[in-house]
Short mmCIF file of C-alpha atoms in Angstrom, two decimals:
data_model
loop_
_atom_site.label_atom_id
_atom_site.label_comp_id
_atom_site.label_asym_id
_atom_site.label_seq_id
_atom_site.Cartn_x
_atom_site.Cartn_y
_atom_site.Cartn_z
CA UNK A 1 -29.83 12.27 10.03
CA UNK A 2 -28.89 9.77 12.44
CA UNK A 3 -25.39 11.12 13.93
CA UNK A 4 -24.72 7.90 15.43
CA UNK A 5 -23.91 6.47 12.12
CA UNK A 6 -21.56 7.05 9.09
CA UNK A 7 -23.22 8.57 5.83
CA UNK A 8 -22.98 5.81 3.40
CA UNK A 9 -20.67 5.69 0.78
CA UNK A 10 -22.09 4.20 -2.69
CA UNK A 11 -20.26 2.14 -4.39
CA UNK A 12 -20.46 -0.34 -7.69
CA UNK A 13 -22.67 -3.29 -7.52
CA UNK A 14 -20.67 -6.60 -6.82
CA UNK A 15 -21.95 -8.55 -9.67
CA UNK A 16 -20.90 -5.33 -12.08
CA UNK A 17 -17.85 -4.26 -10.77
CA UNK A 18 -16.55 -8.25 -10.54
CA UNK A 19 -16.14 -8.08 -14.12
CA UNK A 20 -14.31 -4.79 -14.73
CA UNK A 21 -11.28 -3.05 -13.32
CA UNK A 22 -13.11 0.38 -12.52
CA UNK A 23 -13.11 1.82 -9.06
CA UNK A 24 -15.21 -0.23 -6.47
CA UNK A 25 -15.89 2.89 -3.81
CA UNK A 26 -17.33 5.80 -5.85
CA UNK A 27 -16.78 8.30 -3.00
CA UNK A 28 -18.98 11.15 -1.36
CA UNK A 29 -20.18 14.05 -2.99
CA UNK A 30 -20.32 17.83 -1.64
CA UNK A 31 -23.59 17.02 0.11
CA UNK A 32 -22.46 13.84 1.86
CA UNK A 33 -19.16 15.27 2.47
CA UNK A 34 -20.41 17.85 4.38
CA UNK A 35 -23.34 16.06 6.52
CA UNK A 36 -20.35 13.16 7.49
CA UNK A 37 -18.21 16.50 8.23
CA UNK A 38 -21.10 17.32 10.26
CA UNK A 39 -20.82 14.14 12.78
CA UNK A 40 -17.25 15.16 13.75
CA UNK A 41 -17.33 17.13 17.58
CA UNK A 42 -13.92 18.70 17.26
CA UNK A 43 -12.39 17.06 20.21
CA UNK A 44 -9.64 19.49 22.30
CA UNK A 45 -7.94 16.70 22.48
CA UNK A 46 -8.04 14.69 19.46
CA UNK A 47 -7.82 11.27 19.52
CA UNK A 48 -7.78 10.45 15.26
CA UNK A 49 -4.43 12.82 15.30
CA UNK A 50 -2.66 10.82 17.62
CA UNK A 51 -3.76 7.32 15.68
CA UNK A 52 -2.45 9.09 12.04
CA UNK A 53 1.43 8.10 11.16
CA UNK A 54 1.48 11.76 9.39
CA UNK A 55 -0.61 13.64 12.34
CA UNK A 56 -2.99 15.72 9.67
CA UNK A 57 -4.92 18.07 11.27
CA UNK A 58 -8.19 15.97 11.45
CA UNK A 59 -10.16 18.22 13.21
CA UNK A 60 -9.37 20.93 11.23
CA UNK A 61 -10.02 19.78 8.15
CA UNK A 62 -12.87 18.35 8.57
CA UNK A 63 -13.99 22.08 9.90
CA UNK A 64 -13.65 23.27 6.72
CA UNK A 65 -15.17 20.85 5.30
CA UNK A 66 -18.76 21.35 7.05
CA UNK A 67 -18.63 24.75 6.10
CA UNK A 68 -17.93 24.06 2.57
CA UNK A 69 -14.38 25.92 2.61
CA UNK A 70 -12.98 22.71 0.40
CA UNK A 71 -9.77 24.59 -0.92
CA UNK A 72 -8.91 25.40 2.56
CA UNK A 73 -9.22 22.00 3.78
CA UNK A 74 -7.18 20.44 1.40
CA UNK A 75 -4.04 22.90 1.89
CA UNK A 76 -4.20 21.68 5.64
CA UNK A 77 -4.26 18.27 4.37
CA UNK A 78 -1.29 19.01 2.30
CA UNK A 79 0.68 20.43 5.00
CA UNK A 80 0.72 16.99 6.22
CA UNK A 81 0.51 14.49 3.57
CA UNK A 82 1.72 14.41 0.07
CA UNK A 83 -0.98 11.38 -1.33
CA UNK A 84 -4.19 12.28 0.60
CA UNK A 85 -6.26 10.83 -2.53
CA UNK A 86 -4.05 7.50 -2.49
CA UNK A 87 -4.49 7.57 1.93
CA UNK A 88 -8.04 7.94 1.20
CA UNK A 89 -8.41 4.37 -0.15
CA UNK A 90 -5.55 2.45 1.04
CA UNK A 91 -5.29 3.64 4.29
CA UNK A 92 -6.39 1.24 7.24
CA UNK A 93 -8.38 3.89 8.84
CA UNK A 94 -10.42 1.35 10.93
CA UNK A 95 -6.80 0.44 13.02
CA UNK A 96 -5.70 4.56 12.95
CA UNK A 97 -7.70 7.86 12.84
CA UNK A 98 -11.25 6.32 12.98
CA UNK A 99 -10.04 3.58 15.11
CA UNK A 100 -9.26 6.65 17.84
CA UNK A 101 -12.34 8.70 17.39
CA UNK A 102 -14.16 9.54 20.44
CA UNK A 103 -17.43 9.47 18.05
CA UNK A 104 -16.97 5.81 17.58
CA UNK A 105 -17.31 5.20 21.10
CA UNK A 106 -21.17 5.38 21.34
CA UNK A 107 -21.93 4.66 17.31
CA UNK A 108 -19.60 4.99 14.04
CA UNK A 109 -16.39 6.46 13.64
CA UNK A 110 -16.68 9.90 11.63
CA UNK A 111 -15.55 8.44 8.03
CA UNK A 112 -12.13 10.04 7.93
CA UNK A 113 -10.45 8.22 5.13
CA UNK A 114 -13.76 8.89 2.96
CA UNK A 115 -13.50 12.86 3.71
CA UNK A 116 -9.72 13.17 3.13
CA UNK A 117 -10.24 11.29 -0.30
CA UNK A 118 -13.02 13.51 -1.65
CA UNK A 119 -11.16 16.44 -0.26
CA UNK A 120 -8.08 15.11 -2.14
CA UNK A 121 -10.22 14.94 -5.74
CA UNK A 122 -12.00 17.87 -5.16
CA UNK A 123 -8.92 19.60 -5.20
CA UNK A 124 -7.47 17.64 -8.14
CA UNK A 125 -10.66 17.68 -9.92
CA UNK A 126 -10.35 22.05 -9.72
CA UNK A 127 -6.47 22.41 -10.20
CA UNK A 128 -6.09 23.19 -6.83
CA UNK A 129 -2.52 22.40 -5.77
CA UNK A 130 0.02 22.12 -2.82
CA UNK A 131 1.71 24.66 -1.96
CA UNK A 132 6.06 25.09 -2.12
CA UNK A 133 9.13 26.57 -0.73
CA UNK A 134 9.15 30.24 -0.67
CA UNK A 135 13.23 30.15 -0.21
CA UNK A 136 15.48 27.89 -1.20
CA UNK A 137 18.39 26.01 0.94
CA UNK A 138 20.73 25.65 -1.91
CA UNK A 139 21.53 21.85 -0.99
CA UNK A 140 21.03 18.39 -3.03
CA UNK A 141 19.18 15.37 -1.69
CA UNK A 142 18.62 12.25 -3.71
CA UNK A 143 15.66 10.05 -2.92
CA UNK A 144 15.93 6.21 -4.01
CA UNK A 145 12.49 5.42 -4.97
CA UNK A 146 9.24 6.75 -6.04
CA UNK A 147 6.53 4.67 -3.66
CA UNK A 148 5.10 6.18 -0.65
CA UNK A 149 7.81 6.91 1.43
CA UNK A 150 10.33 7.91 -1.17
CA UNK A 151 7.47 10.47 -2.28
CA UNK A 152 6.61 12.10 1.07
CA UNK A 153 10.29 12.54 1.65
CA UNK A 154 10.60 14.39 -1.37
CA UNK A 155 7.84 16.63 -1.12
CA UNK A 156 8.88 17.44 2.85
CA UNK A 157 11.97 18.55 1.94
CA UNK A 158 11.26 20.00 -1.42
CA UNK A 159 8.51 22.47 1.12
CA UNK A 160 11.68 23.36 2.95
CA UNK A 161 13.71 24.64 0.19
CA UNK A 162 16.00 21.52 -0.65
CA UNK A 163 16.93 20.48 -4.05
CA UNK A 164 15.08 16.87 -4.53
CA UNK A 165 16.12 14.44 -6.88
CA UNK A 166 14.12 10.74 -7.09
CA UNK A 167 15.56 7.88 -8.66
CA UNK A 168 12.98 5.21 -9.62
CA UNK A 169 14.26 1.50 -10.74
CA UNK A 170 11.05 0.80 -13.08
CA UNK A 171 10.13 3.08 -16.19
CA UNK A 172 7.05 4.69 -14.31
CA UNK A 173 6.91 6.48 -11.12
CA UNK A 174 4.63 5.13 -7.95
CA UNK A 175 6.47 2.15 -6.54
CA UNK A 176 3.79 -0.04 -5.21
CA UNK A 177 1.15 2.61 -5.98
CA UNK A 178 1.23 1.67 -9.38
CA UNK A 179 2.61 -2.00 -9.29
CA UNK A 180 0.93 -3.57 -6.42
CA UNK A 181 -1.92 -1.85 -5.76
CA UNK A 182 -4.81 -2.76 -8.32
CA UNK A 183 -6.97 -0.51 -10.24
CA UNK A 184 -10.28 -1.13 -8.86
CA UNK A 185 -8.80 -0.11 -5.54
CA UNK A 186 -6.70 3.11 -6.32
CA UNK A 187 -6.83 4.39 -10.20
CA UNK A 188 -3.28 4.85 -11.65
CA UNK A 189 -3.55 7.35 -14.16
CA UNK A 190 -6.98 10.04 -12.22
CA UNK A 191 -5.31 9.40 -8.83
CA UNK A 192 -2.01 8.27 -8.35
CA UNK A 193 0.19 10.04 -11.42
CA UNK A 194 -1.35 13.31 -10.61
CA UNK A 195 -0.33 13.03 -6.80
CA UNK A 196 3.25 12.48 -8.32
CA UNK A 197 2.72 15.61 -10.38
CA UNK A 198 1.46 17.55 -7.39
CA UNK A 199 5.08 16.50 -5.90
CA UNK A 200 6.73 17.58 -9.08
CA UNK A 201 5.04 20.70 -8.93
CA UNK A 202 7.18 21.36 -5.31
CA UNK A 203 10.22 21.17 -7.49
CA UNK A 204 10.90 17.51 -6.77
CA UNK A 205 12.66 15.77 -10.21
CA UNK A 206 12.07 12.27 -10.88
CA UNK A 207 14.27 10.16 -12.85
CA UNK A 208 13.65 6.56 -14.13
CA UNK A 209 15.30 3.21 -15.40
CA UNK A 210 17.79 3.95 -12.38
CA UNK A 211 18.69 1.20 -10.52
CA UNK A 212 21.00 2.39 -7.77
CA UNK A 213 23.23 -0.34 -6.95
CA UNK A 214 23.94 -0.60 -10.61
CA UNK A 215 23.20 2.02 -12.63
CA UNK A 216 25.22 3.79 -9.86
CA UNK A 217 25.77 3.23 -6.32
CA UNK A 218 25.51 5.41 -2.84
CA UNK A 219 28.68 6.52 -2.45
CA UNK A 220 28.82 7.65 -5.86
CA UNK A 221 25.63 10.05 -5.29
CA UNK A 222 27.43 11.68 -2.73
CA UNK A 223 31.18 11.79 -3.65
CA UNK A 224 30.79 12.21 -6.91
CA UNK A 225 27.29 13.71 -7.94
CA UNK A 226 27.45 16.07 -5.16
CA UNK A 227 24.26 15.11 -2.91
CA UNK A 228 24.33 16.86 0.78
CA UNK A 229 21.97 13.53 1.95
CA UNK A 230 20.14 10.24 0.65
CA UNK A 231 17.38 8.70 1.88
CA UNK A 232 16.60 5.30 0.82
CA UNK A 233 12.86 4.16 0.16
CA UNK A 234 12.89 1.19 -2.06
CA UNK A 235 10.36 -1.03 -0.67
CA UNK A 236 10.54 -5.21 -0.54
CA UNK A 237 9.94 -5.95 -3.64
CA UNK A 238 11.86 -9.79 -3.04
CA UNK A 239 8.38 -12.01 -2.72
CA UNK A 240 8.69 -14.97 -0.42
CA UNK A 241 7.44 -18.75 -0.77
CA UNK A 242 6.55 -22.10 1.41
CA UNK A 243 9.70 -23.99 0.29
CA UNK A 244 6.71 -27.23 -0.40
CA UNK A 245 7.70 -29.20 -3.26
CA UNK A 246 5.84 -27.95 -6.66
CA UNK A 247 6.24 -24.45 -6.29
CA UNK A 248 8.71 -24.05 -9.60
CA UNK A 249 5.76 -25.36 -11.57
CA UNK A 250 4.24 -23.50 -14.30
CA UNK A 251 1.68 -21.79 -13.46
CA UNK A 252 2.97 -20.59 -9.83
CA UNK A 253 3.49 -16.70 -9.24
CA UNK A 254 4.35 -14.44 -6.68
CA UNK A 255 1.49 -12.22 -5.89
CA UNK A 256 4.19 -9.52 -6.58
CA UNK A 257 4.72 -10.69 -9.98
CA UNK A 258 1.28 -11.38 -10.38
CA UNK A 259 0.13 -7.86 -9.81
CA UNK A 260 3.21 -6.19 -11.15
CA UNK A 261 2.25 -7.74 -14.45
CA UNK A 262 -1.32 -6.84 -14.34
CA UNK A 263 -1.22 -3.25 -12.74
CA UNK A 264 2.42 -2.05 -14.14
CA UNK A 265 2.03 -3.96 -17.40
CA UNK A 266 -1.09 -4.48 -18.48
CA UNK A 267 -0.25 -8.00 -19.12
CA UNK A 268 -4.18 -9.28 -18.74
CA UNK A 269 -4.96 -7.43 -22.51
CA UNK A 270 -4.47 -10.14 -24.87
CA UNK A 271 -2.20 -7.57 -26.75
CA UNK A 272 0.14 -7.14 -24.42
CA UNK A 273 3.78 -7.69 -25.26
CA UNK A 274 4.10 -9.59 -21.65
CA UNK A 275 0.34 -11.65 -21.29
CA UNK A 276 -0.38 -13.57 -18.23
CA UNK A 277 -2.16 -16.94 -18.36
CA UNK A 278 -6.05 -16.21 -17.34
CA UNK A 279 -6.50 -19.07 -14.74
CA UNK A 280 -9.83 -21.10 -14.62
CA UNK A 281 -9.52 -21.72 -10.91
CA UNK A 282 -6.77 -20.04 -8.76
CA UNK A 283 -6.01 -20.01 -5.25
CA UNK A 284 -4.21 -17.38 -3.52
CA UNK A 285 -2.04 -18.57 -0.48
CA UNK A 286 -1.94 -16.09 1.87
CA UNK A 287 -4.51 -13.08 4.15
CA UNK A 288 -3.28 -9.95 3.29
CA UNK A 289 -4.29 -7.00 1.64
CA UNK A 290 -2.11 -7.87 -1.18
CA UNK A 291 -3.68 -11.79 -1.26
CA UNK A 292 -7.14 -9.77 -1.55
CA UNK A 293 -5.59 -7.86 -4.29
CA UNK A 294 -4.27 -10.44 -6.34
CA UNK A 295 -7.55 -12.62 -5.76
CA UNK A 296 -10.04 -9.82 -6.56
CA UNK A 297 -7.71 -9.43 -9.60
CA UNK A 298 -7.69 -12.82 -10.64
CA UNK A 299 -11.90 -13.35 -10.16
CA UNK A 300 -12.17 -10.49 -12.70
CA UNK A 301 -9.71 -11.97 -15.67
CA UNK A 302 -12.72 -14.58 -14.97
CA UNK A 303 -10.93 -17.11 -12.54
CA UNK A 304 -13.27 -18.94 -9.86
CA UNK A 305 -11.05 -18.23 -7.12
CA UNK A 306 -9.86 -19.18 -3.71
CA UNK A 307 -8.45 -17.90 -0.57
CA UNK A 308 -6.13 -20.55 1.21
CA UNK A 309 -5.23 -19.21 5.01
CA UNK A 310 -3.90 -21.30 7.61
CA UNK A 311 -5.83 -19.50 10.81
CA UNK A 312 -9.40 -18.65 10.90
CA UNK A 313 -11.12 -15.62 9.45
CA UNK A 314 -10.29 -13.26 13.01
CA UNK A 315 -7.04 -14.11 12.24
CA UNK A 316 -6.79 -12.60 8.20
CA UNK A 317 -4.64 -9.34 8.34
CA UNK A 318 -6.19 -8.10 5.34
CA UNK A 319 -8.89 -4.84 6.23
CA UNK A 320 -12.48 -5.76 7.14
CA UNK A 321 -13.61 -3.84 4.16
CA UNK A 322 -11.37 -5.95 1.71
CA UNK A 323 -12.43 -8.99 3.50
CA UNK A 324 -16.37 -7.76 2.86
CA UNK A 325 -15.87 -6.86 -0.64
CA UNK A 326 -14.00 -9.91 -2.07
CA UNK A 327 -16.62 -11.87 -0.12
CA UNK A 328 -19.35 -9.37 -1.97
CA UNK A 329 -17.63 -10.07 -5.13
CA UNK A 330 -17.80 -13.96 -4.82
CA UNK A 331 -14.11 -14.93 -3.53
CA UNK A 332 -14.45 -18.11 -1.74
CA UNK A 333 -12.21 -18.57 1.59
CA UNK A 334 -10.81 -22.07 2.66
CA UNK A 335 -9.95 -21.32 6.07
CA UNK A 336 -8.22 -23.01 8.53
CA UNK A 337 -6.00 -24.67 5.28
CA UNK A 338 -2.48 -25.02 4.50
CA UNK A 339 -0.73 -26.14 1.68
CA UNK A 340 1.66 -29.23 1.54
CA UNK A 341 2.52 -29.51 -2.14
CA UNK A 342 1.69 -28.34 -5.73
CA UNK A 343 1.12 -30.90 -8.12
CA UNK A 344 1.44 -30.98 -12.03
CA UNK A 345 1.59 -32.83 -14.71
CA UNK A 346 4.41 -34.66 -16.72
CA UNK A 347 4.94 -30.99 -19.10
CA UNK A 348 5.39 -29.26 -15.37
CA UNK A 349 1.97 -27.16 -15.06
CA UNK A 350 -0.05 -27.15 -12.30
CA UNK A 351 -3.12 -29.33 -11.63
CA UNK A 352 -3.75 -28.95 -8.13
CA UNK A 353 -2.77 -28.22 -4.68
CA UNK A 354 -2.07 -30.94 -1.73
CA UNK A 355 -3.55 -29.34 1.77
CA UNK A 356 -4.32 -30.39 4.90
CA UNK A 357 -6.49 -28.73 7.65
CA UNK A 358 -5.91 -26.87 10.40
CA UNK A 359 -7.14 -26.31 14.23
CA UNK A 360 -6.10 -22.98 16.21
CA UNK A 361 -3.27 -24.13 19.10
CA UNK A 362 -1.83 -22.17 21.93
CA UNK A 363 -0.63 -18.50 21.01
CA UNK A 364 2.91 -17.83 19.53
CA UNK A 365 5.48 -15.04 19.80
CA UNK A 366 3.20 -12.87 17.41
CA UNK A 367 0.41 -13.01 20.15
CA UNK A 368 -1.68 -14.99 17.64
CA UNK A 369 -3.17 -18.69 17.87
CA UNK A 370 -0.66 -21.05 16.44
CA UNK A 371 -2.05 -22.91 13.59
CA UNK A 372 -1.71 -26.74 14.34
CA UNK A 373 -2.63 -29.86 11.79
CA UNK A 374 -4.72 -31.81 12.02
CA UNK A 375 -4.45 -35.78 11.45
CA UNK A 376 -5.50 -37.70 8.44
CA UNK A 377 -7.25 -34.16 7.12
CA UNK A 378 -5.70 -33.97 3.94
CA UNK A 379 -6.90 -33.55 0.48
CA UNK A 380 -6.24 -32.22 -3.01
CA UNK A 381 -7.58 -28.95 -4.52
CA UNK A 382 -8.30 -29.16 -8.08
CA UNK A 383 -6.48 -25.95 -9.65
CA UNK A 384 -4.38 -24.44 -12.75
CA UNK A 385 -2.91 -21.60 -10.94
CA UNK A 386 -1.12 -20.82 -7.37
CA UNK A 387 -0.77 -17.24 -6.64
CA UNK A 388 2.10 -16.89 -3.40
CA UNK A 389 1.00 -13.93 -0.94
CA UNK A 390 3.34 -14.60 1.87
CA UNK A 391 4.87 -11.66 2.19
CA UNK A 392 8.08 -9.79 1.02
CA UNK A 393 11.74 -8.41 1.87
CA UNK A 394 13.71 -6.24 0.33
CA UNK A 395 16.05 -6.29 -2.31
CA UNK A 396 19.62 -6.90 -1.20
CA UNK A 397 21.01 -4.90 -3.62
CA UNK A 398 21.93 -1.59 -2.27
CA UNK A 399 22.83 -2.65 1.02
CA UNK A 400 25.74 -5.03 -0.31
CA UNK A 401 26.51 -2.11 -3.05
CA UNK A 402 26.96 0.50 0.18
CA UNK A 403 29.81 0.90 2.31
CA UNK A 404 29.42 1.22 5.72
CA UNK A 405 24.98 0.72 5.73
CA UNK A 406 24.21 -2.02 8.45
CA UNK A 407 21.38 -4.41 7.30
CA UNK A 408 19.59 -6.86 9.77
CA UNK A 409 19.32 -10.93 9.52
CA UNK A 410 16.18 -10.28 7.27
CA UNK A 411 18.51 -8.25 4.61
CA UNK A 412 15.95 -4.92 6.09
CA UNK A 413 18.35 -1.87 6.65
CA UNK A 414 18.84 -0.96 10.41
CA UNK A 415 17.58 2.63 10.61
CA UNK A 416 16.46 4.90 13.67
CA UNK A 417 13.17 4.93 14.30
CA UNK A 418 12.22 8.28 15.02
CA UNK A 419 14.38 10.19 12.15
CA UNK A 420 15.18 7.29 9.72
CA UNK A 421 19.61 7.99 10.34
CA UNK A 422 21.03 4.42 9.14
CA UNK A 423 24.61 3.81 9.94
CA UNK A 424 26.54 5.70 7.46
CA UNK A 425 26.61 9.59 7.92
CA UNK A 426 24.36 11.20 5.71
CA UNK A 427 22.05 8.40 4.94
CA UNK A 428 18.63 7.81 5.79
CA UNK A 429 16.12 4.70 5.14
CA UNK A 430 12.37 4.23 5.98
CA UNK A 431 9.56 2.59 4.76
CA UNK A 432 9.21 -1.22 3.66
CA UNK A 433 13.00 -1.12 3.28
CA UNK A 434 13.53 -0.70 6.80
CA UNK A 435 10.45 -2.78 8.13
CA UNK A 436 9.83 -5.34 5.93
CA UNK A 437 6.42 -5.52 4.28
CA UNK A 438 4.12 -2.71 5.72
CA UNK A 439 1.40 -0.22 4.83
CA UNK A 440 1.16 2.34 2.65
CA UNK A 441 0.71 5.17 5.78
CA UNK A 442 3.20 3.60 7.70
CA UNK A 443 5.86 4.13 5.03
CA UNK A 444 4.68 7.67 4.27
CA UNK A 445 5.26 8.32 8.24
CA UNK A 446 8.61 7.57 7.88
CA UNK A 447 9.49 9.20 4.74
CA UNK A 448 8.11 12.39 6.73
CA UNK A 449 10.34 11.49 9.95
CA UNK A 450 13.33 11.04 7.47
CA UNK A 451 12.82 14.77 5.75
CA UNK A 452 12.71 16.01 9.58
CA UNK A 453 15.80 13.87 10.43
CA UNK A 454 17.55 14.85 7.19
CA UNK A 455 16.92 18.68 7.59
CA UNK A 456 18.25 18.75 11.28
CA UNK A 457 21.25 16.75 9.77
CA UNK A 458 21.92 19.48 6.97
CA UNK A 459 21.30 22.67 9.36
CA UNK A 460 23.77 21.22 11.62
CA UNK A 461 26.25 20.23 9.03
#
């Protein structure tokens, strides 16, 4: 064994897995578990702790896994984080744990992600499950929203005795774990509902079709439904576009909607009450992980599709490894390309996409290149579909329903850092709602700094 370098992971072959919605990554077994284990050199001071936004005991569970004591590394995992099988794929690792680890100095990272996913369905896979509260605090909470921050919040504070109550807007549970994230990625029904039963099974209660801001507001949770806190983790689900002339043509989505429909709704079975249109060539505008997601989705309802970014490829925020596999899969990037207009015909459906080309400028506030155009560069893209991946905010909604809960210029609510306290006593925020568009981790780090922030708030009170 060569401890210089990870133990590879296998995975579906492009070609295969480019035409079904089945998990890419298949994931280690026991045996390759336990040899990656085996690269890790238990720092004293560890490095991959400091880069995780829910500081899991790295080194120690990746102890137990080289000696094989699975159960036990999973219950320190848990202490920690309440969707280590979801953080196991989504997470970018690269920029966080194995992007610290002394190991990767001198050769590979140790594959942290990789471990704490197959010590996350090992554990499923044997009914092995977090574990609770041994006394209760006898107070109410209410959490607004069941993604990945409103879900660590929950189980946090259901572990220290509190009575948890979720309210989800859509009919199913997962926020952007089960309508933006696609199947191939991270499975909805073997992965992500039975992470939301392992936070039921803390005593957390979940509650759909509840649009708060609505269905009822804030201030009614707490004067009149008797809730000691709230902590608001509804995401940015509000997509944003170019503002280029076109983009109300038929034909144009939101990678938000796109994906909602697909993941959430199954709209890409021809029997689905809802179907979306099954493009014959599609581009994605946009470098994200969510433009890789809605392109990888697109290329297997059996679009040719294409990647339209306006910097260069060291410029994509997507991950590396969703970079390599849409590549793998047959994606094709047009880099260095903006779009100027979306044209379509005289019934209002698209048949192509004016762009021009682009050269990297002098750096802006962001610290990247500025994209600049370049003269008499344009031409026309031949396509039936436009899928938008600029981005999102959130949803105005239950800031302008709340009394008293300061938003910024960007409609994100203003909340403290470091314990998620907004400006109305008794209510905290964190995750996309707070930040705009983020990742998965980050928004489970500050559902966790919200629980703390929420408990000191209630001991106090």
């Amino acid at each position: 064994m060569d401890v210089l370098k990870k133990v590879p992971v296998r995975e579906q072959d492009p070609q295969v897995r480019a035409k079904n919605f089945e998990e890419v990554c298949l994931g280690y077994n026991l045996e390759e578990a336990m040899c990656e284990a085996s690269r890790c050199i238990n720092c004293k001071n560890a490095q991959c702790v400091k880069g995780c936004p829910v500081s899991i005991d790295i080194p120690g569970f990746i102890a137990k896994v080289k000696e094989g004591n699975i159960e036990e590394a999973y219950q320190i995992i848990s202490q920690s984080s309440a969707l280590p099988a979801v953080c196991g794929r989504v997470c970018p690792q690269e920029s966080q744990c194995e992007g610290k680890c002394i190991r990767g100095i001198k050769g590979e990272p140790v594959s942290i992600g990789k471990l704490e996913r197959f010590v996350a369905d090992w554990a499923r896979e044997n009914g092995i499950v977090p574990q609770g509260a041994t006394e209760k605090k006898g107070k109410k909470v209410a959490v607004i929203g069941s993604g990945p921050a409103g879900l660590t919040c929950a189980g946090d504070l259901a572990k220290m005795g509190y009575d948890v109550t979720i309210f989800e807007a859509l009919h199913e549970a997962g926020g952007v774990l089960v309508y933006g994230i696609p199947e191939f990625r991270l499975p909805k029904k073997a992965v992500v509902a039975k992470e939301i039963e392992n936070v039921k099974s803390l005593g957390v209660k979940i509650e759909t079709n509840v649009v708060i801001g609505k269905s009822v507001t804030i201030d009614q949770l707490i004067d009149e439904e008797g809730f000691d806190a709230v902590f608001i983790g509804s995401g940015a689900g509000l997509p944003k576009f170019m503002g280029i002339p076109g983009e109300n043509s038929n034909g144009v989505f939101s990678a938000n909607e796109y994906l909602t429909r697909s993941n959430l709704m199954k709209s890409f079975d021809a029997d689905s009450h809802t179907p979306i249109m099954h493009g014959k060539k599609v581009a994605v505008v946009g470098g994200g992980n969510v433009a890789m997601d809605a392109a990888r989705t697109a290329l297997r309802l059996g679009a040719e599709v294409h990647i339209v970014y306006r910097r260069s490829e060291e410029e994509l925020p997507a991950r590396v490894e969703e970079v390599h596999h849409a590549k793998e899969e047959g994606i094709i990037f047009d880099l260095l390309t903006n779009p100027t207009e979306i044209l379509a015909d005289e019934k209002g459906w698209v048949t192509g996409m004016k762009c021009i080309k682009m050269e990297l400028g002098e750096p802006d506030a962001s610290g990247r290149r500025r994209p600049v155009e370049i003269p008499d560069s344009e031409f026309v893209m031949e396509l039936d579909t436009v899928i938008m991946s600029l981005g999102t905010s959130p949803n105005p909604l239950i800031s302008s329903t709340t009394e008293g809960l300061e938003v910024n210029k960007w409609k994100c609510i203003v909340a403290d850092e470091a314990n998620g306290k907004t400006s109305k006593e008794g209510v905290y925020a964190g995750g996309d709602a707070v930040t705009g568009a983020a990742t998965v981790i980050l928004a489970m780090g500050a559902g966790k700094a919200a629980a703390k922030g929420i408990d000191e708030f209630l001991s106090n009170k």
